[in-house]
Amino acid sequence: MRRAFSNYVRTCVLLILSSATSQASGAFPLSVAVTQYRIDSIRTRVEIAYAIADTHLVFMPTAEPAILRAELELHISVRSATRADSLRIVLESLKPATQLHPALLIGKRAFILQPDQYTVDIHVRDALRQRSAVLHRQFPLVVRAFTQQGL
């Protein structure tokens, strides 16, 4: 089992972009982790995990009494010279009006990519605030080719 696992899990790249700031005030704290897994000799599964604090979001009343809701809009784009993939995610935070303790909105998205050099762009904004600060983070990503031979 250990050998099978090591054949599929080849590398783990961890990028922490914590307490990130943007040009605008009220930027969102953001953490990102990128992992790569072997699918076959020409494809790699790249997982981008994210955690975003809800501390800078506007909470609005819901139809249910004493419950507040906030929404965060997240755009992730992965592009190279020959290919581009992107997705839009809306994350929701529901809280009792009497207990507004900070929380993390977390998730993970996977991309199936061929070995190449990519750029990852992440845009985050408060979906319920018209003039929301927008956090933009960009970082390079090298998607590796995996061989069948060991680690």
JSON list of C-alpha atoms in Angstrom, two decimals:
[
{"chain": "A", "resi": 1, "resn": "MET", "atom": "CA", "xyz": [0.00, 0.00, 0.00]},
{"chain": "A", "resi": 2, "resn": "ARG", "atom": "CA", "xyz": [2.86, 2.34, 0.85]},
{"chain": "A", "resi": 3, "resn": "ARG", "atom": "CA", "xyz": [4.39, 1.78, -2.60]},
{"chain": "A", "resi": 4, "resn": "ALA", "atom": "CA", "xyz": [1.06, 2.39, -4.36]},
{"chain": "A", "resi": 5, "resn": "PHE", "atom": "CA", "xyz": [0.57, 5.58, -2.38]},
{"chain": "A", "resi": 6, "resn": "SER", "atom": "CA", "xyz": [4.08, 6.81, -3.20]},
{"chain": "A", "resi": 7, "resn": "ASN", "atom": "CA", "xyz": [3.45, 6.17, -6.90]},
{"chain": "A", "resi": 8, "resn": "TYR", "atom": "CA", "xyz": [0.44, 8.48, -6.86]},
{"chain": "A", "resi": 9, "resn": "VAL", "atom": "CA", "xyz": [1.58, 11.10, -4.44]},
{"chain": "A", "resi": 10, "resn": "ARG", "atom": "CA", "xyz": [4.76, 12.61, -5.77]},
{"chain": "A", "resi": 11, "resn": "THR", "atom": "CA", "xyz": [5.08, 16.11, -4.50]},
{"chain": "A", "resi": 12, "resn": "CYS", "atom": "CA", "xyz": [3.45, 18.59, -2.24]},
{"chain": "A", "resi": 13, "resn": "VAL", "atom": "CA", "xyz": [3.96, 22.28, -2.70]},
{"chain": "A", "resi": 14, "resn": "LEU", "atom": "CA", "xyz": [2.66, 24.48, 0.06]},
{"chain": "A", "resi": 15, "resn": "LEU", "atom": "CA", "xyz": [2.17, 28.15, -0.56]},
{"chain": "A", "resi": 16, "resn": "ILE", "atom": "CA", "xyz": [0.97, 30.18, 2.33]},
{"chain": "A", "resi": 17, "resn": "LEU", "atom": "CA", "xyz": [-0.32, 33.60, 1.54]},
{"chain": "A", "resi": 18, "resn": "SER", "atom": "CA", "xyz": [-1.62, 34.44, 4.98]},
{"chain": "A", "resi": 19, "resn": "SER", "atom": "CA", "xyz": [-2.97, 37.78, 6.03]},
{"chain": "A", "resi": 20, "resn": "ALA", "atom": "CA", "xyz": [-2.59, 38.96, 2.46]},
{"chain": "A", "resi": 21, "resn": "THR", "atom": "CA", "xyz": [-3.17, 42.61, 1.73]},
{"chain": "A", "resi": 22, "resn": "SER", "atom": "CA", "xyz": [-4.38, 44.34, -1.37]},
{"chain": "A", "resi": 23, "resn": "GLN", "atom": "CA", "xyz": [-4.18, 47.89, -2.66]},
{"chain": "A", "resi": 24, "resn": "ALA", "atom": "CA", "xyz": [-7.67, 48.61, -1.32]},
{"chain": "A", "resi": 25, "resn": "SER", "atom": "CA", "xyz": [-8.53, 48.77, 2.36]},
{"chain": "A", "resi": 26, "resn": "GLY", "atom": "CA", "xyz": [-10.30, 45.87, 4.07]},
{"chain": "A", "resi": 27, "resn": "ALA", "atom": "CA", "xyz": [-8.47, 43.07, 2.22]},
{"chain": "A", "resi": 28, "resn": "PHE", "atom": "CA", "xyz": [-9.30, 39.47, 3.10]},
{"chain": "A", "resi": 29, "resn": "PRO", "atom": "CA", "xyz": [-6.85, 37.19, 4.93]},
{"chain": "A", "resi": 30, "resn": "LEU", "atom": "CA", "xyz": [-6.13, 34.29, 2.54]},
{"chain": "A", "resi": 31, "resn": "SER", "atom": "CA", "xyz": [-4.21, 31.02, 2.79]},
{"chain": "A", "resi": 32, "resn": "VAL", "atom": "CA", "xyz": [-3.57, 28.78, -0.21]},
{"chain": "A", "resi": 33, "resn": "ALA", "atom": "CA", "xyz": [-2.07, 25.29, -0.42]},
{"chain": "A", "resi": 34, "resn": "VAL", "atom": "CA", "xyz": [-1.24, 23.57, -3.73]},
{"chain": "A", "resi": 35, "resn": "THR", "atom": "CA", "xyz": [-0.70, 19.82, -4.01]},
{"chain": "A", "resi": 36, "resn": "GLN", "atom": "CA", "xyz": [0.11, 17.66, -7.03]},
{"chain": "A", "resi": 37, "resn": "TYR", "atom": "CA", "xyz": [-0.75, 14.00, -7.60]},
{"chain": "A", "resi": 38, "resn": "ARG", "atom": "CA", "xyz": [0.20, 11.67, -10.43]},
{"chain": "A", "resi": 39, "resn": "ILE", "atom": "CA", "xyz": [-2.67, 10.54, -12.65]},
{"chain": "A", "resi": 40, "resn": "ASP", "atom": "CA", "xyz": [-0.55, 9.01, -15.40]},
{"chain": "A", "resi": 41, "resn": "SER", "atom": "CA", "xyz": [2.67, 9.80, -17.28]},
{"chain": "A", "resi": 42, "resn": "ILE", "atom": "CA", "xyz": [1.18, 12.86, -19.03]},
{"chain": "A", "resi": 43, "resn": "ARG", "atom": "CA", "xyz": [-1.40, 14.24, -16.58]},
{"chain": "A", "resi": 44, "resn": "THR", "atom": "CA", "xyz": [-1.20, 15.61, -13.06]},
{"chain": "A", "resi": 45, "resn": "ARG", "atom": "CA", "xyz": [-4.02, 16.36, -10.63]},
{"chain": "A", "resi": 46, "resn": "VAL", "atom": "CA", "xyz": [-3.39, 19.79, -9.10]},
{"chain": "A", "resi": 47, "resn": "GLU", "atom": "CA", "xyz": [-5.48, 20.61, -6.04]},
{"chain": "A", "resi": 48, "resn": "ILE", "atom": "CA", "xyz": [-5.76, 24.19, -4.84]},
{"chain": "A", "resi": 49, "resn": "ALA", "atom": "CA", "xyz": [-7.03, 24.41, -1.26]},
{"chain": "A", "resi": 50, "resn": "TYR", "atom": "CA", "xyz": [-8.00, 27.76, 0.20]},
{"chain": "A", "resi": 51, "resn": "ALA", "atom": "CA", "xyz": [-9.00, 29.23, 3.55]},
{"chain": "A", "resi": 52, "resn": "ILE", "atom": "CA", "xyz": [-10.44, 32.73, 3.80]},
{"chain": "A", "resi": 53, "resn": "ALA", "atom": "CA", "xyz": [-11.41, 34.44, 7.05]},
{"chain": "A", "resi": 54, "resn": "ASP", "atom": "CA", "xyz": [-14.94, 35.85, 7.14]},
{"chain": "A", "resi": 55, "resn": "THR", "atom": "CA", "xyz": [-13.87, 38.74, 9.37]},
{"chain": "A", "resi": 56, "resn": "HIS", "atom": "CA", "xyz": [-14.08, 41.35, 6.59]},
{"chain": "A", "resi": 57, "resn": "LEU", "atom": "CA", "xyz": [-17.43, 40.28, 5.16]},
{"chain": "A", "resi": 58, "resn": "VAL", "atom": "CA", "xyz": [-20.72, 42.13, 5.53]},
{"chain": "A", "resi": 59, "resn": "PHE", "atom": "CA", "xyz": [-23.35, 39.96, 7.28]},
{"chain": "A", "resi": 60, "resn": "MET", "atom": "CA", "xyz": [-26.97, 40.58, 6.21]},
{"chain": "A", "resi": 61, "resn": "PRO", "atom": "CA", "xyz": [-30.26, 39.39, 7.78]},
{"chain": "A", "resi": 62, "resn": "THR", "atom": "CA", "xyz": [-31.90, 36.27, 6.33]},
{"chain": "A", "resi": 63, "resn": "ALA", "atom": "CA", "xyz": [-35.53, 35.15, 6.16]},
{"chain": "A", "resi": 64, "resn": "GLU", "atom": "CA", "xyz": [-34.90, 33.11, 9.29]},
{"chain": "A", "resi": 65, "resn": "PRO", "atom": "CA", "xyz": [-34.94, 35.31, 12.41]},
{"chain": "A", "resi": 66, "resn": "ALA", "atom": "CA", "xyz": [-31.64, 35.80, 14.26]},
{"chain": "A", "resi": 67, "resn": "ILE", "atom": "CA", "xyz": [-29.52, 34.30, 11.44]},
{"chain": "A", "resi": 68, "resn": "LEU", "atom": "CA", "xyz": [-27.08, 36.41, 9.43]},
{"chain": "A", "resi": 69, "resn": "ARG", "atom": "CA", "xyz": [-25.55, 35.53, 6.06]},
{"chain": "A", "resi": 70, "resn": "ALA", "atom": "CA", "xyz": [-22.41, 36.60, 4.22]},
{"chain": "A", "resi": 71, "resn": "GLU", "atom": "CA", "xyz": [-21.17, 35.58, 0.76]},
{"chain": "A", "resi": 72, "resn": "LEU", "atom": "CA", "xyz": [-17.70, 35.57, -0.65]},
{"chain": "A", "resi": 73, "resn": "GLU", "atom": "CA", "xyz": [-16.95, 35.35, -4.38]},
{"chain": "A", "resi": 74, "resn": "LEU", "atom": "CA", "xyz": [-13.76, 33.56, -5.38]},
{"chain": "A", "resi": 75, "resn": "HIS", "atom": "CA", "xyz": [-12.32, 33.32, -8.90]},
{"chain": "A", "resi": 76, "resn": "ILE", "atom": "CA", "xyz": [-9.44, 30.89, -9.53]},
{"chain": "A", "resi": 77, "resn": "SER", "atom": "CA", "xyz": [-7.64, 30.90, -12.87]},
{"chain": "A", "resi": 78, "resn": "VAL", "atom": "CA", "xyz": [-4.80, 28.57, -13.92]},
{"chain": "A", "resi": 79, "resn": "ARG", "atom": "CA", "xyz": [-3.13, 29.43, -17.22]},
{"chain": "A", "resi": 80, "resn": "SER", "atom": "CA", "xyz": [-0.07, 28.62, -19.30]},
{"chain": "A", "resi": 81, "resn": "ALA", "atom": "CA", "xyz": [1.04, 29.69, -22.75]},
{"chain": "A", "resi": 82, "resn": "THR", "atom": "CA", "xyz": [-1.17, 27.01, -24.34]},
{"chain": "A", "resi": 83, "resn": "ARG", "atom": "CA", "xyz": [-4.07, 26.51, -21.94]},
{"chain": "A", "resi": 84, "resn": "ALA", "atom": "CA", "xyz": [-6.32, 28.28, -19.42]},
{"chain": "A", "resi": 85, "resn": "ASP", "atom": "CA", "xyz": [-8.88, 26.99, -16.90]},
{"chain": "A", "resi": 86, "resn": "SER", "atom": "CA", "xyz": [-10.91, 29.10, -14.51]},
{"chain": "A", "resi": 87, "resn": "LEU", "atom": "CA", "xyz": [-13.80, 28.76, -12.14]},
{"chain": "A", "resi": 88, "resn": "ARG", "atom": "CA", "xyz": [-16.03, 30.93, -9.97]},
{"chain": "A", "resi": 89, "resn": "ILE", "atom": "CA", "xyz": [-17.01, 29.84, -6.48]},
{"chain": "A", "resi": 90, "resn": "VAL", "atom": "CA", "xyz": [-19.48, 31.48, -4.08]},
{"chain": "A", "resi": 91, "resn": "LEU", "atom": "CA", "xyz": [-18.93, 30.63, -0.42]},
{"chain": "A", "resi": 92, "resn": "GLU", "atom": "CA", "xyz": [-21.63, 31.31, 2.16]},
{"chain": "A", "resi": 93, "resn": "SER", "atom": "CA", "xyz": [-21.29, 31.89, 5.89]},
{"chain": "A", "resi": 94, "resn": "LEU", "atom": "CA", "xyz": [-24.37, 31.60, 8.15]},
{"chain": "A", "resi": 95, "resn": "LYS", "atom": "CA", "xyz": [-24.18, 32.69, 11.80]},
{"chain": "A", "resi": 96, "resn": "PRO", "atom": "CA", "xyz": [-26.52, 33.37, 14.70]},
{"chain": "A", "resi": 97, "resn": "ALA", "atom": "CA", "xyz": [-26.85, 37.13, 15.14]},
{"chain": "A", "resi": 98, "resn": "THR", "atom": "CA", "xyz": [-25.77, 36.81, 18.77]},
{"chain": "A", "resi": 99, "resn": "GLN", "atom": "CA", "xyz": [-22.55, 34.87, 18.05]},
{"chain": "A", "resi": 100, "resn": "LEU", "atom": "CA", "xyz": [-20.47, 36.53, 15.37]},
{"chain": "A", "resi": 101, "resn": "HIS", "atom": "CA", "xyz": [-17.26, 34.62, 16.09]},
{"chain": "A", "resi": 102, "resn": "PRO", "atom": "CA", "xyz": [-14.66, 34.64, 13.28]},
{"chain": "A", "resi": 103, "resn": "ALA", "atom": "CA", "xyz": [-14.67, 31.58, 11.03]},
{"chain": "A", "resi": 104, "resn": "LEU", "atom": "CA", "xyz": [-12.79, 30.29, 8.00]},
{"chain": "A", "resi": 105, "resn": "LEU", "atom": "CA", "xyz": [-14.45, 29.61, 4.66]},
{"chain": "A", "resi": 106, "resn": "ILE", "atom": "CA", "xyz": [-12.52, 26.66, 3.28]},
{"chain": "A", "resi": 107, "resn": "GLY", "atom": "CA", "xyz": [-12.59, 24.55, 0.16]},
{"chain": "A", "resi": 108, "resn": "LYS", "atom": "CA", "xyz": [-10.56, 22.77, -2.47]},
{"chain": "A", "resi": 109, "resn": "ARG", "atom": "CA", "xyz": [-10.74, 22.63, -6.26]},
{"chain": "A", "resi": 110, "resn": "ALA", "atom": "CA", "xyz": [-8.90, 20.27, -8.59]},
{"chain": "A", "resi": 111, "resn": "PHE", "atom": "CA", "xyz": [-7.49, 20.84, -12.06]},
{"chain": "A", "resi": 112, "resn": "ILE", "atom": "CA", "xyz": [-6.18, 18.11, -14.38]},
{"chain": "A", "resi": 113, "resn": "LEU", "atom": "CA", "xyz": [-3.11, 19.57, -16.07]},
{"chain": "A", "resi": 114, "resn": "GLN", "atom": "CA", "xyz": [-0.22, 18.54, -18.26]},
{"chain": "A", "resi": 115, "resn": "PRO", "atom": "CA", "xyz": [3.32, 19.28, -17.09]},
{"chain": "A", "resi": 116, "resn": "ASP", "atom": "CA", "xyz": [4.13, 22.92, -17.85]},
{"chain": "A", "resi": 117, "resn": "GLN", "atom": "CA", "xyz": [4.67, 26.30, -16.21]},
{"chain": "A", "resi": 118, "resn": "TYR", "atom": "CA", "xyz": [1.43, 27.96, -15.12]},
{"chain": "A", "resi": 119, "resn": "THR", "atom": "CA", "xyz": [0.30, 31.15, -13.43]},
{"chain": "A", "resi": 120, "resn": "VAL", "atom": "CA", "xyz": [-2.40, 30.94, -10.78]},
{"chain": "A", "resi": 121, "resn": "ASP", "atom": "CA", "xyz": [-4.61, 34.02, -10.30]},
{"chain": "A", "resi": 122, "resn": "ILE", "atom": "CA", "xyz": [-6.99, 34.27, -7.36]},
{"chain": "A", "resi": 123, "resn": "HIS", "atom": "CA", "xyz": [-9.53, 37.09, -6.97]},
{"chain": "A", "resi": 124, "resn": "VAL", "atom": "CA", "xyz": [-11.61, 37.37, -3.78]},
{"chain": "A", "resi": 125, "resn": "ARG", "atom": "CA", "xyz": [-14.41, 39.84, -3.03]},
{"chain": "A", "resi": 126, "resn": "ASP", "atom": "CA", "xyz": [-17.38, 40.27, -0.72]},
{"chain": "A", "resi": 127, "resn": "ALA", "atom": "CA", "xyz": [-20.37, 39.28, -2.87]},
{"chain": "A", "resi": 128, "resn": "LEU", "atom": "CA", "xyz": [-22.85, 41.28, -0.78]},
{"chain": "A", "resi": 129, "resn": "ARG", "atom": "CA", "xyz": [-20.94, 44.56, -0.84]},
{"chain": "A", "resi": 130, "resn": "GLN", "atom": "CA", "xyz": [-21.17, 46.57, -4.07]},
{"chain": "A", "resi": 131, "resn": "ARG", "atom": "CA", "xyz": [-17.88, 48.38, -3.56]},
{"chain": "A", "resi": 132, "resn": "SER", "atom": "CA", "xyz": [-16.02, 45.48, -2.01]},
{"chain": "A", "resi": 133, "resn": "ALA", "atom": "CA", "xyz": [-12.26, 45.49, -1.74]},
{"chain": "A", "resi": 134, "resn": "VAL", "atom": "CA", "xyz": [-10.87, 42.91, -4.16]},
{"chain": "A", "resi": 135, "resn": "LEU", "atom": "CA", "xyz": [-7.96, 40.76, -3.11]},
{"chain": "A", "resi": 136, "resn": "HIS", "atom": "CA", "xyz": [-5.81, 39.67, -6.04]},
{"chain": "A", "resi": 137, "resn": "ARG", "atom": "CA", "xyz": [-3.05, 37.13, -5.61]},
{"chain": "A", "resi": 138, "resn": "GLN", "atom": "CA", "xyz": [-0.90, 35.67, -8.37]},
{"chain": "A", "resi": 139, "resn": "PHE", "atom": "CA", "xyz": [1.85, 33.08, -8.14]},
{"chain": "A", "resi": 140, "resn": "PRO", "atom": "CA", "xyz": [3.78, 30.77, -10.49]},
{"chain": "A", "resi": 141, "resn": "LEU", "atom": "CA", "xyz": [3.11, 27.04, -10.51]},
{"chain": "A", "resi": 142, "resn": "VAL", "atom": "CA", "xyz": [5.32, 24.38, -12.06]},
{"chain": "A", "resi": 143, "resn": "VAL", "atom": "CA", "xyz": [3.32, 21.24, -12.79]},
{"chain": "A", "resi": 144, "resn": "ARG", "atom": "CA", "xyz": [5.76, 18.36, -12.78]},
{"chain": "A", "resi": 145, "resn": "ALA", "atom": "CA", "xyz": [5.84, 15.19, -14.86]},
{"chain": "A", "resi": 146, "resn": "PHE", "atom": "CA", "xyz": [5.82, 11.98, -12.82]},
{"chain": "A", "resi": 147, "resn": "THR", "atom": "CA", "xyz": [7.70, 8.89, -13.83]},
{"chain": "A", "resi": 148, "resn": "GLN", "atom": "CA", "xyz": [6.71, 5.33, -12.92]},
{"chain": "A", "resi": 149, "resn": "GLN", "atom": "CA", "xyz": [10.01, 4.84, -11.07]},
{"chain": "A", "resi": 150, "resn": "GLY", "atom": "CA", "xyz": [9.82, 5.44, -7.29]},
{"chain": "A", "resi": 151, "resn": "LEU", "atom": "CA", "xyz": [9.65, 8.80, -5.59]}
]
